PDB file of C-alpha atoms in Angstrom:
ATOM      1  CA  ASN L   1     -18.501  -3.822  -8.531  1.00  0.00           C
ATOM      2  CA  ALA L   2     -15.917  -1.119  -7.739  1.00  0.00           C
ATOM      3  CA  GLY L   3     -14.182  -2.883  -4.810  1.00  0.00           C
ATOM      4  CA  VAL L   4     -12.121  -0.471  -2.695  1.00  0.00           C
ATOM      5  CA  THR L   5     -12.050   3.108  -3.963  1.00  0.00           C
ATOM      6  CA  GLN L   6      -9.564   5.671  -2.680  1.00  0.00           C
ATOM      7  CA  THR L   7      -9.680   9.380  -3.369  1.00  0.00           C
ATOM      8  CA  PRO L   8      -7.796  11.454  -4.228  1.00  0.00           C
ATOM      9  CA  LYS L   9      -5.132   9.531  -6.160  1.00  0.00           C
ATOM     10  CA  PHE L  10      -2.570  12.310  -5.720  1.00  0.00           C
ATOM     11  CA  GLN L  11      -2.299  15.217  -3.300  1.00  0.00           C
ATOM     12  CA  VAL L  12       0.292  17.846  -2.426  1.00  0.00           C
ATOM     13  CA  LEU L  13       0.008  19.636   0.904  1.00  0.00           C
ATOM     14  CA  LYS L  14       1.958  22.246   2.770  1.00  0.00           C
ATOM     15  CA  THR L  15       3.285  21.551   6.245  1.00  0.00           C
ATOM     16  CA  GLY L  16       0.578  22.180   8.824  1.00  0.00           C
ATOM     17  CA  GLN L  17      -2.380  21.720   6.507  1.00  0.00           C
ATOM     18  CA  SER L  18      -5.023  19.141   7.257  1.00  0.00           C
ATOM     19  CA  MET L  19      -6.839  16.848   4.890  1.00  0.00           C
ATOM     20  CA  THR L  20      -8.933  13.701   4.683  1.00  0.00           C
ATOM     21  CA  LEU L  21      -8.134  10.690   2.565  1.00  0.00           C
ATOM     22  CA  GLN L  22     -11.295   8.921   1.525  1.00  0.00           C
ATOM     23  CA  CYS L  23     -11.817   5.166   1.368  1.00  0.00           C
ATOM     24  CA  ALA L  24     -15.033   3.442   0.341  1.00  0.00           C
ATOM     25  CA  GLN L  25     -15.864  -0.211  -0.309  1.00  0.00           C
ATOM     26  CA  ASP L  26     -19.008  -1.709  -1.811  1.00  0.00           C
ATOM     27  CA  MET L  27     -18.487  -5.321  -0.709  1.00  0.00           C
ATOM     28  CA  ASN L  28     -20.166  -5.011   2.712  1.00  0.00           C
ATOM     29  CA  HIS L  29     -16.866  -5.846   4.385  1.00  0.00           C
ATOM     30  CA  GLU L  30     -16.692  -5.488   8.151  1.00  0.00           C
ATOM     31  CA  TYR L  31     -12.912  -5.104   8.429  1.00  0.00           C
ATOM     32  CA  MET L  32     -11.144  -2.029   7.046  1.00  0.00           C
ATOM     33  CA  SER L  33      -7.651  -0.705   7.542  1.00  0.00           C
ATOM     34  CA  TRP L  34      -5.173   1.953   6.484  1.00  0.00           C
ATOM     35  CA  TYR L  35      -1.510   1.359   5.634  1.00  0.00           C
ATOM     36  CA  ARG L  36       1.319   3.597   4.537  1.00  0.00           C
ATOM     37  CA  GLN L  37       4.119   2.490   2.236  1.00  0.00           C
ATOM     38  CA  ASP L  38       7.415   4.327   2.039  1.00  0.00           C
ATOM     39  CA  PRO L  39       9.978   3.804  -0.780  1.00  0.00           C
ATOM     40  CA  GLY L  40      11.545   0.356  -0.689  1.00  0.00           C
ATOM     41  CA  MET L  41       9.534  -0.619   2.367  1.00  0.00           C
ATOM     42  CA  GLY L  42       6.648  -2.884   3.124  1.00  0.00           C
ATOM     43  CA  LEU L  43       3.298  -1.601   4.324  1.00  0.00           C
ATOM     44  CA  ARG L  44       2.839  -0.361   7.888  1.00  0.00           C
ATOM     45  CA  LEU L  45      -0.539  -0.378   9.599  1.00  0.00           C
ATOM     46  CA  ILE L  46      -1.879   3.010  10.724  1.00  0.00           C
ATOM     47  CA  HIS L  47      -5.418   2.325  11.967  1.00  0.00           C
ATOM     48  CA  TYR L  48      -8.001  -0.402  11.555  1.00  0.00           C
ATOM     49  CA  SER L  49     -11.681  -1.041  12.184  1.00  0.00           C
ATOM     50  CA  VAL L  50     -13.511  -4.320  12.795  1.00  0.00           C
ATOM     51  CA  GLY L  51     -16.915  -2.789  12.162  1.00  0.00           C
ATOM     52  CA  ALA L  52     -18.948   0.399  12.134  1.00  0.00           C
ATOM     53  CA  GLY L  53     -18.348   2.455  15.264  1.00  0.00           C
ATOM     54  CA  ILE L  54     -15.174   0.578  16.213  1.00  0.00           C
ATOM     55  CA  THR L  55     -11.621   1.735  15.469  1.00  0.00           C
ATOM     56  CA  ASP L  56      -8.203   0.963  16.882  1.00  0.00           C
ATOM     57  CA  GLN L  57      -4.587   1.974  16.440  1.00  0.00           C
ATOM     58  CA  GLY L  58      -2.046   0.104  14.408  1.00  0.00           C
ATOM     59  CA  GLU L  59       1.732   0.302  14.323  1.00  0.00           C
ATOM     60  CA  VAL L  60       2.116   3.975  13.311  1.00  0.00           C
ATOM     61  CA  PRO L  61      -1.017   5.918  14.391  1.00  0.00           C
ATOM     62  CA  ASN L  62       0.535   9.237  15.471  1.00  0.00           C
ATOM     63  CA  GLY L  63      -0.656  12.208  13.436  1.00  0.00           C
ATOM     64  CA  TYR L  64      -3.670  10.384  12.007  1.00  0.00           C
ATOM     65  CA  ASN L  65      -7.307  10.057  13.022  1.00  0.00           C
ATOM     66  CA  VAL L  66     -10.020   7.736  11.732  1.00  0.00           C
ATOM     67  CA  SER L  67     -13.725   7.198  12.189  1.00  0.00           C
ATOM     68  CA  ARG L  68     -16.134   4.505  10.982  1.00  0.00           C
ATOM     69  CA  SER L  69     -19.683   5.831  10.954  1.00  0.00           C
ATOM     70  CA  THR L  70     -20.813   3.459   8.200  1.00  0.00           C
ATOM     71  CA  THR L  71     -19.762   0.010   7.016  1.00  0.00           C
ATOM     72  CA  GLU L  72     -18.790   1.404   3.604  1.00  0.00           C
ATOM     73  CA  ASP L  73     -16.548   4.344   4.523  1.00  0.00           C
ATOM     74  CA  PHE L  74     -13.321   4.624   6.489  1.00  0.00           C
ATOM     75  CA  PRO L  75     -11.721   8.084   6.091  1.00  0.00           C
ATOM     76  CA  LEU L  76      -8.197   8.853   7.284  1.00  0.00           C
ATOM     77  CA  ARG L  77      -7.527  12.357   8.578  1.00  0.00           C
ATOM     78  CA  LEU L  78      -4.175  14.082   8.758  1.00  0.00           C
ATOM     79  CA  LEU L  79      -4.511  16.650  11.524  1.00  0.00           C
ATOM     80  CA  SER L  80      -1.440  18.780  10.779  1.00  0.00           C
ATOM     81  CA  ALA L  81       0.586  17.463   7.869  1.00  0.00           C
ATOM     82  CA  ALA L  82       4.336  16.962   8.317  1.00  0.00           C
ATOM     83  CA  PRO L  83       6.994  16.091   5.704  1.00  0.00           C
ATOM     84  CA  SER L  84       7.445  12.712   7.431  1.00  0.00           C
ATOM     85  CA  GLN L  85       3.923  11.834   6.336  1.00  0.00           C
ATOM     86  CA  THR L  86       4.895  11.939   2.675  1.00  0.00           C
ATOM     87  CA  SER L  87       4.016   8.444   1.570  1.00  0.00           C
ATOM     88  CA  VAL L  88       1.642   6.257  -0.408  1.00  0.00           C
ATOM     89  CA  TYR L  89      -1.454   5.381   1.576  1.00  0.00           C
ATOM     90  CA  PHE L  90      -3.448   2.210   0.995  1.00  0.00           C
ATOM     91  CA  CYS L  91      -6.863   1.314   2.297  1.00  0.00           C
ATOM     92  CA  ALA L  92      -7.927  -2.336   2.562  1.00  0.00           C
ATOM     93  CA  SER L  93     -11.067  -4.258   3.469  1.00  0.00           C
ATOM     94  CA  SER L  94     -12.089  -7.859   4.096  1.00  0.00           C
ATOM     95  CA  TYR L  95     -14.902 -10.074   5.338  1.00  0.00           C
ATOM     96  CA  GLY L  96     -15.120 -10.760   9.010  1.00  0.00           C
ATOM     97  CA  GLY L  97     -13.410  -9.031  11.863  1.00  0.00           C
ATOM     98  CA  ASN L  98      -9.859 -10.221  11.447  1.00  0.00           C
ATOM     99  CA  SER L  99      -6.926  -9.813   9.127  1.00  0.00           C
ATOM    100  CA  ASN L 100      -6.624 -13.456   8.004  1.00  0.00           C
ATOM    101  CA  GLN L 101      -9.309 -13.099   5.396  1.00  0.00           C
ATOM    102  CA  PRO L 102      -7.958 -12.033   1.972  1.00  0.00           C
ATOM    103  CA  GLN L 103      -7.499  -8.281   2.061  1.00  0.00           C
ATOM    104  CA  HIS L 104      -8.779  -6.192  -0.849  1.00  0.00           C
ATOM    105  CA  PHE L 105      -6.639  -3.103  -1.400  1.00  0.00           C
ATOM    106  CA  GLY L 106      -7.347   0.144  -3.163  1.00  0.00           C
ATOM    107  CA  ASP L 107      -4.887   1.652  -5.624  1.00  0.00           C
ATOM    108  CA  GLY L 108      -3.516   4.113  -3.124  1.00  0.00           C
ATOM    109  CA  THR L 109      -3.250   7.841  -2.518  1.00  0.00           C
ATOM    110  CA  ARG L 110       0.137   9.397  -3.213  1.00  0.00           C
ATOM    111  CA  LEU L 111       0.660  12.213  -0.733  1.00  0.00           C
ATOM    112  CA  SER L 112       3.475  14.746  -0.724  1.00  0.00           C
ATOM    113  CA  ILE L 113       3.991  17.181   2.138  1.00  0.00           C
ATOM    114  CA  LEU L 114       6.135  20.204   1.344  1.00  0.00           C
TER     115      LEU L 114
ATOM    116  CA  LEU S   1       3.205 -11.676  14.847  1.00  0.00           C
ATOM    117  CA  ALA S   2       5.762 -14.127  13.481  1.00  0.00           C
ATOM    118  CA  LYS S   3       8.587 -12.497  11.558  1.00  0.00           C
ATOM    119  CA  THR S   4       9.278 -13.646   8.021  1.00  0.00           C
ATOM    120  CA  THR S   5      12.473 -13.691   5.969  1.00  0.00           C
ATOM    121  CA  GLN S   6      12.476 -13.843   2.186  1.00  0.00           C
ATOM    122  CA  PRO S   7      14.982 -12.964  -0.529  1.00  0.00           C
ATOM    123  CA  ILE S   8      15.139  -9.292  -1.458  1.00  0.00           C
ATOM    124  CA  SER S   9      15.139 -10.024  -5.184  1.00  0.00           C
ATOM    125  CA  MET S  10      15.029 -12.845  -7.741  1.00  0.00           C
ATOM    126  CA  ASP S  11      15.437 -13.077 -11.509  1.00  0.00           C
ATOM    127  CA  SER S  12      13.990 -15.597 -13.909  1.00  0.00           C
ATOM    128  CA  TYR S  13      12.911 -16.005 -17.512  1.00  0.00           C
ATOM    129  CA  GLU S  14       9.600 -16.342 -19.260  1.00  0.00           C
ATOM    130  CA  GLY S  15       8.220 -19.866 -19.241  1.00  0.00           C
ATOM    131  CA  GLN S  16      10.209 -20.954 -16.192  1.00  0.00           C
ATOM    132  CA  GLU S  17       8.799 -22.080 -12.863  1.00  0.00           C
ATOM    133  CA  VAL S  18       9.715 -19.712 -10.053  1.00  0.00           C
ATOM    134  CA  ASN S  19       9.890 -20.716  -6.404  1.00  0.00           C
ATOM    135  CA  ILE S  20      10.121 -18.081  -3.678  1.00  0.00           C
ATOM    136  CA  THR S  21      10.890 -19.390  -0.208  1.00  0.00           C
ATOM    137  CA  CYS S  22       9.924 -17.663   3.007  1.00  0.00           C
ATOM    138  CA  SER S  23      11.266 -18.516   6.463  1.00  0.00           C
ATOM    139  CA  HIS S  24       9.078 -18.117   9.552  1.00  0.00           C
ATOM    140  CA  ASN S  25      10.847 -19.998  12.316  1.00  0.00           C
ATOM    141  CA  ASN S  26       8.627 -18.806  15.165  1.00  0.00           C
ATOM    142  CA  ILE S  27       5.278 -19.427  13.521  1.00  0.00           C
ATOM    143  CA  ALA S  28       2.502 -20.081  16.046  1.00  0.00           C
ATOM    144  CA  THR S  29       0.023 -22.942  16.034  1.00  0.00           C
ATOM    145  CA  ASN S  30      -2.882 -20.790  14.883  1.00  0.00           C
ATOM    146  CA  ASP S  31      -0.939 -18.823  12.259  1.00  0.00           C
ATOM    147  CA  TYR S  32      -1.775 -18.985   8.577  1.00  0.00           C
ATOM    148  CA  ILE S  33       0.665 -18.207   5.759  1.00  0.00           C
ATOM    149  CA  THR S  34      -0.511 -15.767   3.117  1.00  0.00           C
ATOM    150  CA  TRP S  35       1.146 -14.388  -0.003  1.00  0.00           C
ATOM    151  CA  TYR S  36       0.368 -11.096  -1.701  1.00  0.00           C
ATOM    152  CA  GLN S  37       1.552  -9.650  -5.028  1.00  0.00           C
ATOM    153  CA  GLN S  38       2.095  -5.953  -5.658  1.00  0.00           C
ATOM    154  CA  PHE S  39       2.612  -4.223  -8.997  1.00  0.00           C
ATOM    155  CA  PRO S  40       4.020  -0.682  -9.202  1.00  0.00           C
ATOM    156  CA  SER S  41       1.432   1.989  -8.422  1.00  0.00           C
ATOM    157  CA  GLN S  42      -1.101  -0.574  -7.212  1.00  0.00           C
ATOM    158  CA  GLY S  43      -2.174  -2.003  -3.892  1.00  0.00           C
ATOM    159  CA  PRO S  44      -1.209  -5.558  -2.915  1.00  0.00           C
ATOM    160  CA  ARG S  45      -3.336  -8.382  -4.286  1.00  0.00           C
ATOM    161  CA  PHE S  46      -4.061 -11.641  -2.441  1.00  0.00           C
ATOM    162  CA  ILE S  47      -2.520 -14.664  -4.182  1.00  0.00           C
ATOM    163  CA  ILE S  48      -2.833 -17.684  -1.930  1.00  0.00           C
ATOM    164  CA  GLN S  49      -3.137 -18.794   1.678  1.00  0.00           C
ATOM    165  CA  GLY S  50      -2.396 -22.039   3.482  1.00  0.00           C
ATOM    166  CA  TYR S  51      -1.928 -23.684   6.855  1.00  0.00           C
ATOM    167  CA  LYS S  52      -0.080 -26.905   6.053  1.00  0.00           C
ATOM    168  CA  THR S  53       0.923 -29.233   3.190  1.00  0.00           C
ATOM    169  CA  LYS S  54       0.025 -27.955  -0.257  1.00  0.00           C
ATOM    170  CA  VAL S  55      -2.505 -25.478  -1.572  1.00  0.00           C
ATOM    171  CA  THR S  56      -3.073 -24.790  -5.254  1.00  0.00           C
ATOM    172  CA  ASN S  57      -5.232 -22.293  -7.099  1.00  0.00           C
ATOM    173  CA  GLU S  58      -5.391 -20.956 -10.638  1.00  0.00           C
ATOM    174  CA  VAL S  59      -2.470 -18.601 -10.019  1.00  0.00           C
ATOM    175  CA  ALA S  60       0.058 -20.400  -7.808  1.00  0.00           C
ATOM    176  CA  SER S  61       0.874 -23.244  -5.448  1.00  0.00           C
ATOM    177  CA  LEU S  62       1.950 -22.973  -1.850  1.00  0.00           C
ATOM    178  CA  PHE S  63       4.079 -25.694  -0.277  1.00  0.00           C
ATOM    179  CA  ILE S  64       4.337 -25.893   3.508  1.00  0.00           C
ATOM    180  CA  PRO S  65       6.484 -28.582   5.177  1.00  0.00           C
ATOM    181  CA  ALA S  66       5.346 -30.431   8.257  1.00  0.00           C
ATOM    182  CA  ASP S  67       7.261 -28.199  10.688  1.00  0.00           C
ATOM    183  CA  ARG S  68       5.720 -25.079   9.048  1.00  0.00           C
ATOM    184  CA  LYS S  69       8.921 -23.089   9.650  1.00  0.00           C
ATOM    185  CA  SER S  70       9.090 -22.167   5.988  1.00  0.00           C
ATOM    186  CA  SER S  71       6.876 -22.019   2.932  1.00  0.00           C
ATOM    187  CA  THR S  72       7.440 -21.847  -0.813  1.00  0.00           C
ATOM    188  CA  LEU S  73       5.351 -19.950  -3.310  1.00  0.00           C
ATOM    189  CA  SER S  74       5.525 -21.597  -6.723  1.00  0.00           C
ATOM    190  CA  LEU S  75       4.597 -19.692  -9.880  1.00  0.00           C
ATOM    191  CA  PRO S  76       4.319 -21.994 -12.908  1.00  0.00           C
ATOM    192  CA  ARG S  77       5.464 -20.823 -16.344  1.00  0.00           C
ATOM    193  CA  VAL S  78       5.974 -17.160 -15.481  1.00  0.00           C
ATOM    194  CA  SER S  79       5.512 -14.339 -17.957  1.00  0.00           C
ATOM    195  CA  LEU S  80       6.766 -10.747 -18.069  1.00  0.00           C
ATOM    196  CA  SER S  81       3.577  -9.666 -16.323  1.00  0.00           C
ATOM    197  CA  ASP S  82       4.575 -11.633 -13.218  1.00  0.00           C
ATOM    198  CA  THR S  83       7.279  -9.052 -12.510  1.00  0.00           C
ATOM    199  CA  ALA S  84       6.188  -7.684  -9.140  1.00  0.00           C
ATOM    200  CA  VAL S  85       6.951  -7.645  -5.427  1.00  0.00           C
ATOM    201  CA  TYR S  86       5.765 -10.730  -3.540  1.00  0.00           C
ATOM    202  CA  TYR S  87       5.070 -10.579   0.180  1.00  0.00           C
ATOM    203  CA  CYS S  88       4.949 -13.512   2.568  1.00  0.00           C
ATOM    204  CA  LEU S  89       2.886 -12.903   5.695  1.00  0.00           C
ATOM    205  CA  VAL S  90       2.186 -14.982   8.773  1.00  0.00           C
ATOM    206  CA  SER S  91      -0.881 -14.112  10.799  1.00  0.00           C
ATOM    207  CA  GLY S  92      -3.007 -15.672  13.522  1.00  0.00           C
ATOM    208  CA  GLY S  93      -6.105 -13.888  12.357  1.00  0.00           C
ATOM    209  CA  GLY S  94      -6.153 -11.221  14.990  1.00  0.00           C
ATOM    210  CA  ALA S  95      -7.809  -7.908  14.274  1.00  0.00           C
ATOM    211  CA  ASP S  96      -4.616  -5.913  14.476  1.00  0.00           C
ATOM    212  CA  GLY S  97      -3.742  -5.989  10.805  1.00  0.00           C
ATOM    213  CA  LEU S  98      -1.003  -7.570   8.753  1.00  0.00           C
ATOM    214  CA  THR S  99       2.749  -7.139   8.995  1.00  0.00           C
ATOM    215  CA  PHE S 100       4.346  -6.655   5.602  1.00  0.00           C
ATOM    216  CA  GLY S 101       8.107  -7.030   5.276  1.00  0.00           C
ATOM    217  CA  LYS S 102      10.024  -5.673   2.308  1.00  0.00           C
ATOM    218  CA  GLY S 103       8.978  -8.571   0.082  1.00  0.00           C
ATOM    219  CA  THR S 104      10.765 -10.227  -2.822  1.00  0.00           C
ATOM    220  CA  HIS S 105      11.173  -8.223  -6.003  1.00  0.00           C
ATOM    221  CA  LEU S 106      10.747 -10.768  -8.805  1.00  0.00           C
ATOM    222  CA  ILE S 107      12.018  -9.717 -12.229  1.00  0.00           C
ATOM    223  CA  ILE S 108      11.060 -11.809 -15.255  1.00  0.00           C
ATOM    224  CA  GLN S 109      13.136 -11.383 -18.381  1.00  0.00           C
ATOM    225  CA  PRO S 110      12.295 -12.376 -21.972  1.00  0.00           C
TER     226      PRO S 110
END
């Protein structure tokens, strides 16, 4: 049972490039979400999904897109990378359609934008 | 979402009991209190959740007074491996995610 798997673990991009951060879970969880964590800060919600075909914006959605075509996968797309998007990105999943259920987090993707 | 306040950092020693208190003065009736633990280079990990009184699991205990305006995470007999950041969250179970503050950086010394 792999839990929540994020790929890649590390990535360096140039300003203006685009890329997709992958997130997959094998627990049949309905709820999935993306957070970013900056040095010395807590996690901030980017986007979330309560089920396949349904996505919504979180606290800091600008510059990011998501889609949820399957229950298992929830990719995060950076449309045109900016230095301000340098951060550690975490994907999480849980049972049900709300955030009160225990969230299962991946180990993160460390992204640097030059 | 109710805002939480917790100490930025705490120190303790191996074998001691550690109590981390979190204030949430404007907690709502349907809010639950949840604690997560985060090690360096890892995602947060769920520790414990409660609504009122006391909850205990194999890892920790959570004490919530009757007014629910604060809560205390209790870690019994800590070890070096308990050094981590601990987050207190208050959530009504809506779909709009969790609000993480800066957490409490707990450092356990030999």
